[in-house]
Amino acid sequence: MMRLLLTSLALVLMTACAERQDATPGPSPAADALQSAEKLVFMAGFKPQANLPFVAVYVAQERGYFREEGLDVEIRHAATGEHLKLLMSGDVDVTTAAASSVLKRRADPGLPVVAFALFGQRGQQAYVALESSGMRTPKDWEGKTFGYRTSVPPDYLAMLSANGVDRSKIREVNAGFDVRVLTEGRVDLLAVFKSNEPDTIRRLGFEVLQWSPEDFGVDNIGLTFITREDMVAGSPDRLARFLRATLRAMEDIQADPDGAVSVVMKYAPEEDRDHQRFMLQAEMADAFGPVTGAHGFGWMTDEQWKVLHEQLVQFDALPEFDYRAAYTHTILRAAREDKPRTNTP
Amino acid sequence: MPQREDRGRGARRLVDVAAPVAAVLAVLAVWEIWVRLSGTPVYVVPAPSDIAARLMDRPGHFARHGAVTLAEAAAGFALGCAASVAAATVMAHSRAAERTLYPLALLVKVTPVIAVAPLFVIWFGFGSFPKVLIAALITFFPVLVSAIAGFRSVNSGALDFMRSVSASTVEIFLKLRLPSALPYLFAAFRITVPLAVIGAVVGEWFTGDRGLGSVIIVAHNNIDMPTLFAAIVVLAAIGVALTALTAYAEGRTLFWHESRQAQRR
């Protein structure tokens, strides 16, 4: 018996060694190219999933677009919001953040972060209630309990202001990140990520009503690629090549969303494919608008940042500061050099 | 002679207090110098002086949230201890009850609090109750195990004597088992008091806008490291104060126990 066990163990070890040998062949042209490629570390701002900027990076990686740009891109994922700190410490070169977060972190504690491409022409957040609640307009929120995450969102306050809603008549609670607080009746109204959580709630068997700030007079913008000021100054070419590869991937995503979802599933095998498809579709719908129609995908105007800055200042989420340092068009311009404008719907 | 003994005892007490204080001050000094010399940004590691400045800047803020966390931790600790001592009393008297209930208690122990905390909010709402329950949950098992061991660690001669005089089960429990278990219970209390504080903080992470847990999570989101560390300092102070209070209560309650008498010697 013992001999049989030892023989089996030896066979397993020999097989493993053989597989290892197969997996490590001699230097190939591709490996040589990778060795000479410039390293760039990208950290997605959350777990692997179909957020549009994540998908653009996944697709560019899988299709070899980064390699063609002479880049060796390492993809990492943040778990608990550590991506900004890692960007600042130099462990990460590019990450993702909402435009509002970029402004907040520039203002306090004064992080030298810079957005260089915009993936969300509308904000990420929406407000939902169960359809059975009977609410129809923001005015109906009065007398209800609103669940927010961590802190009261400025775009919610802007919506109240724009729609004549009396905030004192709404009970506001920090409800955490579990949407079941809505389905179980702990709150009547919940702040959600609109590309993700409305679908999650529907999957639980509940129809939802959804209010997006942009539909109620509150302009907002969403996820951006961000880097550090020293990267923009010192490595603009590396950033431009990174962006050029992801813009190319965006064309693929537009042409074949299902293929893009298949790529996402390689990075997020535990996730539900239909849910990832919903997320990608929702983010694609918000990625284009009048600004991208006029300037191409990824563009952001001074006016968009100004409006966002004013909104955040008005609702005490920010002090007044020079918001124009928070973004740059130089990388996007460089990425598009000698290339026709693409990705406009 | 007695005067010299008093002086010796006073000197020992001084060393007992001065040594840890000196160690803490040395660590803070090294930390401050390292941050200043290395130019580490405040959003990566704040200097102790930054943390102190934040505490001095908003003492009412930290005191208010600290009081919430303290109340939740204390209530959870009391609830967890009461539940575990009650369960241990039953288990110590009945092997069948122990065999039935112990696996359930173990299940409570191995369940990651972080996984169930969001569910507590869905089940029990946004108030203090879910935080108290989480603190109680963390407290439960260590006290249970110690209490069972304590209730069973009775002097067999004393037990035989009480039985020989026809003492009732309640009398044996109150006069023999409970006093025998006290050293075990206090050892468990000293371990679980800081755990109860951690439990309350974990509960506050998930919901609510009161308590040091919520201060920490908001500061983390805002990359406001001085506030985050200031909240940790207040938490540490609460943990140390509760542990000292437990040790004081232990000293007052177990004055008769040989471990205390040995300490005095």
Coordinates of C-alpha atoms in Angstrom, one line a residue:
Chain A
M1 CA 0.0 0.0 0.0
M2 CA 2.8 2.4 1.0
R3 CA 4.7 1.5 -2.1
L4 CA 1.6 2.3 -4.2
L5 CA 1.2 5.6 -2.5
L6 CA 4.9 6.5 -3.0
T7 CA 4.7 5.5 -6.7
S8 CA 1.6 7.6 -7.2
L9 CA 3.2 10.6 -5.5
A10 CA 6.4 10.2 -7.7
L11 CA 4.2 10.0 -10.8
V12 CA 2.3 13.2 -9.8
L13 CA 5.6 15.0 -9.2
M14 CA 7.2 13.8 -12.5
T15 CA 4.0 14.9 -14.4
A16 CA 4.1 18.3 -12.7
C17 CA 7.8 18.7 -13.6
A18 CA 7.2 17.7 -17.2
E19 CA 4.3 20.2 -17.4
R20 CA 6.5 22.9 -15.9
Q21 CA 9.2 22.1 -18.5
D22 CA 6.6 22.4 -21.3
A23 CA 5.4 25.7 -19.9
T24 CA 8.9 27.2 -19.9
P25 CA 10.3 26.9 -23.3
G26 CA 13.4 28.8 -24.5
P27 CA 13.3 32.5 -25.4
S28 CA 10.8 33.3 -28.2
P29 CA 10.5 36.4 -30.3
A30 CA 7.3 37.3 -28.3
A31 CA 9.2 36.9 -25.0
D32 CA 12.0 39.0 -26.3
A33 CA 9.5 41.7 -27.3
L34 CA 7.9 41.6 -23.9
Q35 CA 11.4 41.9 -22.3
S36 CA 12.1 45.0 -24.2
A37 CA 8.6 46.5 -23.6
E38 CA 8.1 49.2 -21.1
K39 CA 6.4 48.2 -17.9
L40 CA 3.1 49.9 -16.8
V41 CA 1.0 48.9 -13.9
F42 CA -2.8 49.4 -14.2
M43 CA -5.0 48.9 -11.1
A44 CA -8.7 48.7 -11.7
G45 CA -10.5 50.6 -8.9
F46 CA -12.5 47.6 -7.8
K47 CA -12.8 43.8 -8.3
P48 CA -12.7 42.3 -11.8
Q49 CA -16.0 43.2 -13.5
A50 CA -17.5 44.9 -16.6
N51 CA -16.8 48.5 -15.7
L52 CA -16.0 50.1 -19.1
P53 CA -12.5 51.3 -18.3
F54 CA -11.6 47.9 -16.9
V55 CA -13.0 46.1 -20.0
A56 CA -11.1 48.4 -22.3
V57 CA -7.9 47.4 -20.5
Y58 CA -8.8 43.6 -20.4
V59 CA -9.5 43.6 -24.2
A60 CA -6.4 45.6 -25.0
Q61 CA -4.4 43.1 -23.0
E62 CA -6.1 40.0 -24.5
R63 CA -5.8 41.3 -28.1
G64 CA -2.1 42.2 -27.7
Y65 CA -2.7 45.9 -28.3
F66 CA -0.5 46.9 -25.4
R67 CA 2.3 44.7 -26.7
E68 CA 2.0 46.3 -30.1
E69 CA 2.5 49.7 -28.4
G70 CA 5.6 48.4 -26.7
L71 CA 4.0 48.1 -23.3
D72 CA 4.1 45.3 -20.8
V73 CA 0.9 46.1 -18.8
E74 CA 0.3 44.4 -15.5
I75 CA -3.3 44.5 -14.5
R76 CA -4.2 44.5 -10.8
H77 CA -7.5 45.1 -8.9
A78 CA -8.2 47.1 -5.8
A79 CA -10.2 45.5 -3.0
T80 CA -10.9 48.3 -0.5
G81 CA -10.1 51.6 -2.1
E82 CA -6.3 51.3 -1.8
H83 CA -5.7 52.2 -5.5
L84 CA -5.3 55.9 -5.0
K85 CA -2.7 55.3 -2.2
L86 CA -0.8 52.8 -4.4
L87 CA -0.9 55.3 -7.3
M88 CA 0.6 58.0 -5.0
S89 CA 3.3 55.6 -3.7
G90 CA 4.3 54.8 -7.3
D91 CA 3.3 51.1 -7.1
V92 CA 0.6 51.8 -9.7
D93 CA 0.9 54.0 -12.8
V94 CA -2.7 54.2 -13.9
T95 CA -6.0 53.6 -12.1
T96 CA -9.6 54.5 -12.3
A97 CA -11.7 56.9 -10.2
A98 CA -14.9 58.8 -10.5
A99 CA -14.5 62.4 -11.6
S100 CA -16.0 63.6 -8.3
S101 CA -13.4 61.6 -6.4
V102 CA -10.6 63.1 -8.5
L103 CA -11.7 66.6 -7.5
K104 CA -12.2 65.7 -3.8
R105 CA -8.7 64.1 -3.6
R106 CA -7.1 67.0 -5.4
A107 CA -8.7 69.4 -2.9
D108 CA -8.1 67.4 0.2
P109 CA -5.5 66.0 1.0
G110 CA -4.1 67.6 -2.2
L111 CA -3.1 64.5 -4.0
P112 CA -1.4 65.2 -7.4
V113 CA -3.8 63.0 -9.3
V114 CA -4.7 63.9 -12.9
A115 CA -7.6 62.5 -15.0
F116 CA -6.6 61.9 -18.7
A117 CA -9.6 60.2 -20.2
L118 CA -13.3 60.1 -19.4
F119 CA -15.3 56.9 -19.7
G120 CA -18.6 58.1 -18.2
Q121 CA -20.3 61.1 -19.8
R122 CA -22.9 60.7 -17.1
G123 CA -22.4 59.9 -13.4
Q124 CA -22.2 56.4 -12.0
Q125 CA -24.8 56.9 -9.4
A126 CA -28.6 56.7 -9.5
Y127 CA -31.3 56.5 -6.9
V128 CA -33.8 53.6 -6.8
A129 CA -36.9 52.6 -5.1
L130 CA -39.1 49.6 -5.4
E131 CA -41.8 50.0 -8.0
S132 CA -44.3 49.0 -5.4
S133 CA -43.4 52.1 -3.3
G134 CA -45.7 54.2 -5.6
M135 CA -43.0 57.0 -5.8
R136 CA -42.8 58.7 -9.1
T137 CA -40.9 62.0 -8.7
P138 CA -38.1 63.2 -6.4
K139 CA -40.8 65.2 -4.6
D140 CA -42.2 61.8 -3.5
W141 CA -39.0 61.2 -1.5
E142 CA -40.3 63.4 1.2
G143 CA -41.4 61.4 4.2
K144 CA -39.3 58.5 3.2
T145 CA -36.0 56.9 4.4
F146 CA -33.0 57.4 2.1
G147 CA -30.0 55.0 2.4
Y148 CA -26.7 56.4 1.3
R149 CA -23.2 54.9 1.3
T150 CA -20.6 56.4 3.7
S151 CA -21.6 60.0 3.1
V152 CA -24.6 61.9 1.6
P153 CA -23.9 62.3 -2.1
P154 CA -23.7 65.8 -3.4
D155 CA -25.7 65.0 -6.6
Y156 CA -28.5 63.8 -4.4
L157 CA -28.5 67.2 -2.6
A158 CA -28.3 68.9 -6.0
M159 CA -31.4 66.9 -7.1
L160 CA -33.3 67.9 -4.0
S161 CA -32.4 71.5 -4.6
A162 CA -33.2 71.4 -8.4
N163 CA -36.6 69.8 -7.8
G164 CA -37.8 71.7 -4.7
V165 CA -37.6 68.7 -2.4
D166 CA -37.6 69.5 1.4
R167 CA -34.5 67.6 2.7
S168 CA -35.7 68.0 6.3
K169 CA -38.6 65.7 5.5
I170 CA -36.3 62.8 4.4
R171 CA -34.7 60.5 6.9
E172 CA -31.1 59.9 5.8
V173 CA -29.2 56.8 7.0
N174 CA -25.8 55.3 6.1
A175 CA -27.1 52.0 4.8
G176 CA -23.9 50.3 3.7
F177 CA -23.4 48.4 0.4
D178 CA -26.0 45.7 0.6
V179 CA -29.0 46.3 -1.7
R180 CA -31.2 44.1 0.4
V181 CA -31.8 47.0 2.8
L182 CA -34.1 48.2 0.0
T183 CA -35.8 44.9 -0.7
E184 CA -36.3 44.2 3.0
G185 CA -37.8 47.6 3.6
R186 CA -35.1 49.1 5.8
V187 CA -35.0 52.0 3.4
D188 CA -37.4 53.4 0.8
L189 CA -34.8 55.0 -1.5
L190 CA -31.3 53.8 -2.1
A191 CA -28.2 55.3 -3.7
V192 CA -26.8 52.7 -6.2
F193 CA -24.3 52.2 -8.9
K194 CA -26.6 52.3 -11.8
S195 CA -24.7 49.9 -14.1
N196 CA -24.8 47.2 -11.5
E197 CA -27.2 47.3 -8.6
P198 CA -30.6 47.9 -10.3
D199 CA -29.9 44.6 -12.1
T200 CA -29.0 42.9 -8.9
I201 CA -32.3 44.0 -7.3
R202 CA -34.3 42.8 -10.3
R203 CA -32.6 39.5 -10.0
L204 CA -33.9 39.3 -6.5
G205 CA -37.4 39.5 -8.0
F206 CA -38.1 43.2 -7.4
E207 CA -38.9 45.8 -10.1
V208 CA -37.3 49.2 -9.4
L209 CA -37.9 52.8 -10.2
Q210 CA -34.7 54.7 -11.1
W211 CA -33.8 58.4 -11.0
S212 CA -30.6 59.5 -12.6
P213 CA -29.3 63.0 -11.6
E214 CA -28.8 63.9 -15.2
D215 CA -32.5 63.4 -15.9
F216 CA -33.4 65.8 -13.1
G217 CA -31.3 68.8 -13.9
V218 CA -28.0 67.7 -12.3
D219 CA -25.1 67.2 -14.7
N220 CA -22.5 64.8 -13.7
I221 CA -19.6 62.8 -15.1
G222 CA -18.3 59.3 -14.3
L223 CA -15.3 57.1 -14.3
T224 CA -11.9 58.4 -15.6
F225 CA -8.4 57.0 -16.1
I226 CA -6.1 58.8 -13.7
T227 CA -2.4 59.0 -13.1
R228 CA 0.0 61.2 -11.2
E229 CA 1.3 64.6 -12.2
D230 CA 4.9 63.3 -12.4
M231 CA 3.7 60.6 -14.9
V232 CA 2.0 63.2 -17.1
A233 CA 5.2 65.3 -17.1
G234 CA 7.8 62.5 -17.2
S235 CA 6.1 59.7 -19.2
P236 CA 3.5 61.2 -21.4
D237 CA 4.4 58.9 -24.3
R238 CA 4.0 55.8 -22.2
L239 CA 0.5 57.0 -21.0
A240 CA -0.4 57.9 -24.6
R241 CA 0.5 54.5 -25.9
F242 CA -1.5 52.9 -23.0
L243 CA -4.5 55.1 -23.9
R244 CA -4.1 54.4 -27.7
A245 CA -4.3 50.7 -27.0
T246 CA -7.4 51.1 -24.8
L247 CA -9.1 53.3 -27.4
R248 CA -8.5 50.6 -30.0
A249 CA -10.0 48.1 -27.6
M250 CA -13.0 50.4 -27.2
E251 CA -13.6 50.0 -31.0
D252 CA -13.6 46.2 -30.5
I253 CA -16.0 46.5 -27.6
Q254 CA -18.4 48.6 -29.6
A255 CA -18.2 46.2 -32.5
D256 CA -18.6 43.0 -30.5
P257 CA -19.9 43.6 -26.9
D258 CA -20.5 39.9 -26.4
G259 CA -16.8 39.2 -27.3
A260 CA -15.8 41.8 -24.7
V261 CA -18.0 40.1 -22.1
S262 CA -16.2 36.8 -22.9
V263 CA -12.9 38.6 -22.1
V264 CA -14.4 40.0 -18.9
M265 CA -15.3 36.4 -17.8
K266 CA -11.7 35.4 -18.1
Y267 CA -10.8 37.9 -15.4
A268 CA -14.0 37.4 -13.4
P269 CA -14.9 33.7 -13.8
E270 CA -17.0 33.7 -10.7
E271 CA -19.3 36.4 -12.0
D272 CA -22.6 35.9 -13.8
R273 CA -22.3 36.5 -17.5
D274 CA -25.7 38.1 -18.0
H275 CA -25.1 40.5 -15.2
Q276 CA -21.7 41.5 -16.7
R277 CA -23.4 42.0 -20.0
F278 CA -26.0 44.3 -18.3
M279 CA -23.2 46.2 -16.7
L280 CA -21.3 46.7 -19.9
Q281 CA -24.4 47.8 -21.8
A282 CA -25.3 50.3 -19.1
E283 CA -21.7 51.8 -19.0
M284 CA -21.6 51.9 -22.8
A285 CA -24.9 53.8 -22.9
D286 CA -23.4 56.4 -20.5
A287 CA -20.0 56.6 -22.3
F288 CA -21.2 58.6 -25.2
G289 CA -23.0 61.9 -25.5
P290 CA -22.8 65.3 -27.2
V291 CA -19.2 65.8 -26.0
T292 CA -18.0 62.5 -27.5
G293 CA -20.0 63.3 -30.6
A294 CA -18.1 66.5 -31.0
H295 CA -14.7 65.5 -29.8
G296 CA -14.5 61.7 -29.9
F297 CA -14.5 59.1 -27.2
G298 CA -12.7 59.8 -23.9
W299 CA -13.0 63.6 -24.2
M300 CA -14.0 65.8 -21.3
T301 CA -14.7 69.5 -21.5
D302 CA -13.7 72.3 -19.1
E303 CA -17.4 73.0 -18.7
Q304 CA -18.1 69.5 -17.5
W305 CA -15.4 69.8 -14.8
K306 CA -16.5 73.3 -13.9
V307 CA -20.1 72.2 -13.4
L308 CA -19.1 69.3 -11.2
H309 CA -16.7 71.5 -9.2
E310 CA -19.4 74.1 -8.6
Q311 CA -21.9 71.4 -7.5
L312 CA -19.5 69.9 -5.1
V313 CA -18.6 73.3 -3.7
Q314 CA -22.2 74.3 -3.4
F315 CA -23.0 71.2 -1.3
D316 CA -19.9 71.5 0.9
A317 CA -18.2 68.4 -0.5
L318 CA -15.2 70.5 -1.6
P319 CA -13.5 73.8 -0.8
E320 CA -13.0 76.3 -3.7
F321 CA -9.8 75.4 -5.6
D322 CA -8.3 75.4 -9.0
Y323 CA -10.1 72.3 -10.5
R324 CA -8.4 72.7 -13.9
A325 CA -5.3 71.0 -12.6
A326 CA -7.4 67.9 -12.0
Y327 CA -7.5 66.8 -15.7
T328 CA -5.5 67.1 -18.9
H329 CA -6.2 66.6 -22.6
T330 CA -2.6 66.2 -23.6
I331 CA -2.5 62.5 -23.3
L332 CA -5.6 62.0 -25.2
R333 CA -4.4 64.3 -28.0
A334 CA -1.1 62.5 -28.1
A335 CA -2.9 59.1 -28.3
R336 CA -4.9 60.3 -31.2
E337 CA -2.0 61.7 -33.2
D338 CA -1.9 60.6 -36.8
K339 CA -5.1 58.6 -36.2
P340 CA -8.6 59.3 -37.5
R341 CA -11.1 60.1 -34.7
T342 CA -13.0 56.9 -33.9
N343 CA -15.6 55.6 -31.5
T344 CA -18.2 58.3 -32.1
P345 CA -21.6 56.5 -32.3
Chain B
M1 CA 12.4 48.4 57.8
P2 CA 8.8 49.0 56.8
Q3 CA 9.8 52.4 55.4
R4 CA 12.4 50.8 53.3
E5 CA 9.9 48.3 52.0
D6 CA 7.4 51.1 51.2
R7 CA 10.1 52.9 49.3
G8 CA 11.0 49.7 47.4
R9 CA 7.4 49.1 46.5
G10 CA 7.0 52.8 45.3
A11 CA 10.1 52.5 43.2
R12 CA 8.8 49.3 41.6
R13 CA 5.4 50.9 40.8
L14 CA 7.3 53.9 39.3
V15 CA 9.2 51.5 37.1
D16 CA 6.0 49.6 36.2
V17 CA 4.5 52.8 34.9
A18 CA 7.6 54.6 33.5
A19 CA 8.8 51.6 31.5
P20 CA 5.8 51.3 29.2
V21 CA 5.4 55.1 29.0
A22 CA 9.0 55.4 27.9
A23 CA 8.6 52.6 25.4
V24 CA 5.6 54.3 23.8
L25 CA 7.3 57.7 23.8
A26 CA 10.4 56.2 22.1
V27 CA 8.3 54.6 19.4
L28 CA 6.5 57.9 18.8
A29 CA 9.8 59.8 18.6
V30 CA 11.2 57.3 16.1
W31 CA 8.0 57.5 14.1
E32 CA 7.9 61.3 14.1
I33 CA 11.6 61.6 13.1
W34 CA 11.2 58.9 10.4
V35 CA 8.2 60.7 8.8
R36 CA 9.9 64.1 8.9
L37 CA 13.2 62.9 7.6
S38 CA 11.8 60.7 4.9
G39 CA 9.3 63.3 3.7
T40 CA 6.6 60.7 3.8
P41 CA 3.3 62.4 2.7
V42 CA 0.6 62.7 5.3
Y43 CA -1.8 60.7 3.2
V44 CA 0.5 57.7 3.4
V45 CA 1.6 57.9 7.1
P46 CA 0.8 60.9 9.3
A47 CA 3.3 61.9 11.9
P48 CA 2.3 61.5 15.6
S49 CA 2.2 65.3 15.8
D50 CA -0.4 65.4 13.0
I51 CA -2.5 62.9 14.8
A52 CA -2.2 64.8 18.1
A53 CA -3.1 68.0 16.3
R54 CA -6.2 66.4 14.8
L55 CA -7.3 65.1 18.2
M56 CA -6.8 68.5 19.8
D57 CA -8.6 70.2 16.9
R58 CA -11.8 68.1 17.3
P59 CA -11.9 66.7 20.8
G60 CA -15.7 66.8 21.0
H61 CA -16.1 64.9 17.7
F62 CA -13.8 62.1 18.8
A63 CA -15.3 62.0 22.4
R64 CA -18.9 61.8 21.0
H65 CA -18.1 59.0 18.6
G66 CA -15.9 57.3 21.1
A67 CA -18.8 57.3 23.7
V68 CA -21.1 55.6 21.1
T69 CA -18.5 52.9 20.4
L70 CA -17.8 52.4 24.1
A71 CA -21.5 52.1 24.9
E72 CA -22.0 49.5 22.1
A73 CA -19.0 47.6 23.1
A74 CA -19.9 47.6 26.8
A75 CA -23.5 46.5 26.0
G76 CA -22.2 43.7 23.6
F77 CA -19.7 42.6 26.2
A78 CA -22.3 42.3 28.9
L79 CA -24.8 40.5 26.6
G80 CA -22.1 38.1 25.3
C81 CA -20.9 37.3 28.8
A82 CA -24.4 36.8 30.2
A83 CA -25.3 34.5 27.3
S84 CA -22.1 32.5 27.5
V85 CA -22.2 32.1 31.3
A86 CA -25.8 31.0 31.1
A87 CA -24.9 28.5 28.3
A88 CA -21.8 27.3 30.2
T89 CA -23.9 26.7 33.4
V90 CA -26.2 24.4 31.5
M91 CA -23.3 22.6 29.7
A92 CA -21.2 22.2 32.8
H93 CA -24.1 20.3 34.5
S94 CA -25.1 18.2 31.5
R95 CA -22.8 16.3 29.1
A96 CA -25.8 15.8 26.8
A97 CA -26.4 19.6 26.7
E98 CA -22.7 20.2 26.1
R99 CA -22.7 17.7 23.2
T100 CA -25.8 19.3 21.8
L101 CA -24.9 23.0 22.2
Y102 CA -21.1 23.1 21.9
P103 CA -21.1 22.5 18.1
L104 CA -23.5 25.4 17.7
A105 CA -21.3 27.6 19.9
L106 CA -18.3 26.5 17.7
L107 CA -20.3 27.4 14.6
V108 CA -20.7 30.9 16.1
K109 CA -17.0 31.1 16.8
V110 CA -15.9 30.1 13.3
T111 CA -18.4 32.3 11.5
P112 CA -16.5 35.3 10.1
V113 CA -18.1 38.4 11.7
I114 CA -17.2 40.4 8.7
A115 CA -19.5 38.1 6.6
V116 CA -22.5 38.3 8.8
A117 CA -22.3 42.0 9.9
P118 CA -24.1 43.3 6.7
L119 CA -26.8 40.8 7.3
F120 CA -27.4 42.0 10.8
V121 CA -28.2 45.4 9.4
I122 CA -30.9 43.8 7.1
W123 CA -32.3 41.8 10.0
F124 CA -32.1 44.3 12.8
G125 CA -31.9 47.8 11.2
F126 CA -29.5 50.7 11.4
G127 CA -29.5 51.4 15.2
S128 CA -27.0 50.3 17.8
F129 CA -28.5 46.9 18.2
P130 CA -26.7 45.1 15.3
K131 CA -23.4 46.5 16.6
V132 CA -24.1 45.3 20.1
L133 CA -25.0 41.9 18.7
I134 CA -21.7 41.7 16.8
A135 CA -19.7 42.7 19.9
A136 CA -21.7 40.0 21.9
L137 CA -21.0 37.4 19.2
I138 CA -17.2 38.0 19.4
T139 CA -17.3 37.9 23.2
F140 CA -19.4 34.7 23.4
F141 CA -17.1 31.8 22.7
P142 CA -13.9 32.6 24.7
V143 CA -16.0 33.3 27.8
L144 CA -18.1 30.1 27.2
V145 CA -15.0 27.9 27.0
S146 CA -13.4 29.4 30.1
A147 CA -16.7 29.3 32.0
I148 CA -17.2 25.6 31.3
A149 CA -13.6 24.8 32.3
G150 CA -14.0 27.0 35.4
F151 CA -17.3 25.4 36.5
R152 CA -15.8 22.0 36.2
S153 CA -12.5 22.8 38.0
V154 CA -13.8 22.4 41.5
N155 CA -11.9 21.0 44.3
S156 CA -13.1 17.4 44.5
G157 CA -12.8 17.3 48.3
A158 CA -14.9 20.4 48.6
L159 CA -17.5 18.9 46.2
D160 CA -17.6 15.6 48.1
F161 CA -18.1 17.6 51.3
M162 CA -21.0 19.7 50.0
R163 CA -22.6 16.6 48.6
S164 CA -22.2 14.9 52.0
V165 CA -24.1 17.7 53.7
S166 CA -26.8 17.4 51.1
A167 CA -26.2 20.8 49.5
S168 CA -28.5 21.4 46.6
T169 CA -27.2 21.9 43.0
V170 CA -27.9 25.6 43.3
E171 CA -25.9 25.8 46.5
I172 CA -23.0 23.9 45.0
F173 CA -23.1 26.2 42.0
L174 CA -23.2 29.4 43.9
K175 CA -20.8 28.5 46.7
L176 CA -18.3 26.2 44.9
R177 CA -18.5 26.2 41.1
L178 CA -19.0 29.9 40.6
P179 CA -16.1 31.0 42.9
S180 CA -13.9 28.4 41.3
A181 CA -14.7 29.7 37.9
L182 CA -14.0 33.3 38.6
P183 CA -10.3 33.2 37.8
Y184 CA -11.1 31.6 34.5
L185 CA -13.9 34.1 33.8
F186 CA -11.7 37.1 34.5
A187 CA -9.0 35.7 32.3
A188 CA -11.6 35.4 29.5
F189 CA -12.9 38.9 30.2
R190 CA -9.5 40.4 29.8
I191 CA -9.2 38.8 26.4
T192 CA -12.7 39.6 25.2
V193 CA -13.1 43.2 26.4
P194 CA -10.9 44.6 23.6
L195 CA -12.6 42.1 21.2
A196 CA -15.9 43.6 22.0
V197 CA -14.6 47.0 21.0
I198 CA -13.4 45.6 17.7
G199 CA -16.8 44.0 17.2
A200 CA -18.6 47.3 17.7
V201 CA -16.2 49.0 15.3
V202 CA -16.8 46.3 12.7
G203 CA -20.5 46.8 13.0
E204 CA -20.1 50.5 12.6
W205 CA -18.1 50.0 9.4
F206 CA -21.2 48.7 7.6
T207 CA -23.8 51.2 8.5
G208 CA -24.7 54.2 10.6
D209 CA -23.0 57.5 11.0
R210 CA -22.1 57.3 14.6
G211 CA -19.2 55.6 16.4
L212 CA -15.4 55.4 15.7
G213 CA -16.0 52.7 13.1
S214 CA -17.9 55.1 10.9
V215 CA -15.3 57.8 11.6
I216 CA -12.6 55.4 10.4
I217 CA -14.4 54.3 7.2
V218 CA -15.2 57.9 6.2
A219 CA -11.6 59.0 6.9
H220 CA -10.4 56.0 4.8
N221 CA -12.6 57.0 1.9
N222 CA -11.4 60.6 2.2
I223 CA -7.8 59.5 2.5
D224 CA -7.8 61.5 5.7
M225 CA -5.1 59.7 7.6
P226 CA -4.7 62.0 10.6
T227 CA -8.4 61.5 11.4
L228 CA -8.2 57.7 10.8
F229 CA -5.2 57.4 13.1
A230 CA -6.8 59.7 15.7
A231 CA -9.8 57.4 15.8
I232 CA -7.5 54.5 16.3
V233 CA -5.8 56.3 19.2
V234 CA -9.2 56.8 20.8
L235 CA -10.1 53.2 20.2
A236 CA -6.8 52.1 21.8
A237 CA -7.5 54.3 24.8
I238 CA -10.9 52.8 25.2
G239 CA -9.4 49.3 24.9
V240 CA -6.7 50.0 27.5
A241 CA -9.2 51.7 29.9
L242 CA -11.6 48.7 29.7
T243 CA -8.8 46.2 30.2
A244 CA -7.5 48.2 33.2
L245 CA -11.0 48.4 34.6
T246 CA -11.4 44.6 34.2
A247 CA -8.0 44.0 35.9
Y248 CA -9.1 46.3 38.7
A249 CA -12.4 44.4 39.1
E250 CA -10.5 41.2 39.1
G251 CA -8.2 42.4 41.8
R252 CA -11.2 43.5 44.0
T253 CA -13.1 40.3 43.3
L254 CA -10.3 37.7 43.6
F255 CA -8.5 39.3 46.5
W256 CA -8.7 35.8 48.2
H257 CA -7.2 33.9 45.3
E258 CA -3.7 32.6 45.6
S259 CA -2.6 34.3 42.4
R260 CA -3.4 37.7 43.9
Q261 CA -1.8 36.9 47.2
A262 CA 1.3 35.7 45.3
Q263 CA 1.4 39.0 43.4
R264 CA 1.2 40.9 46.6
R265 CA 4.1 39.0 48.0

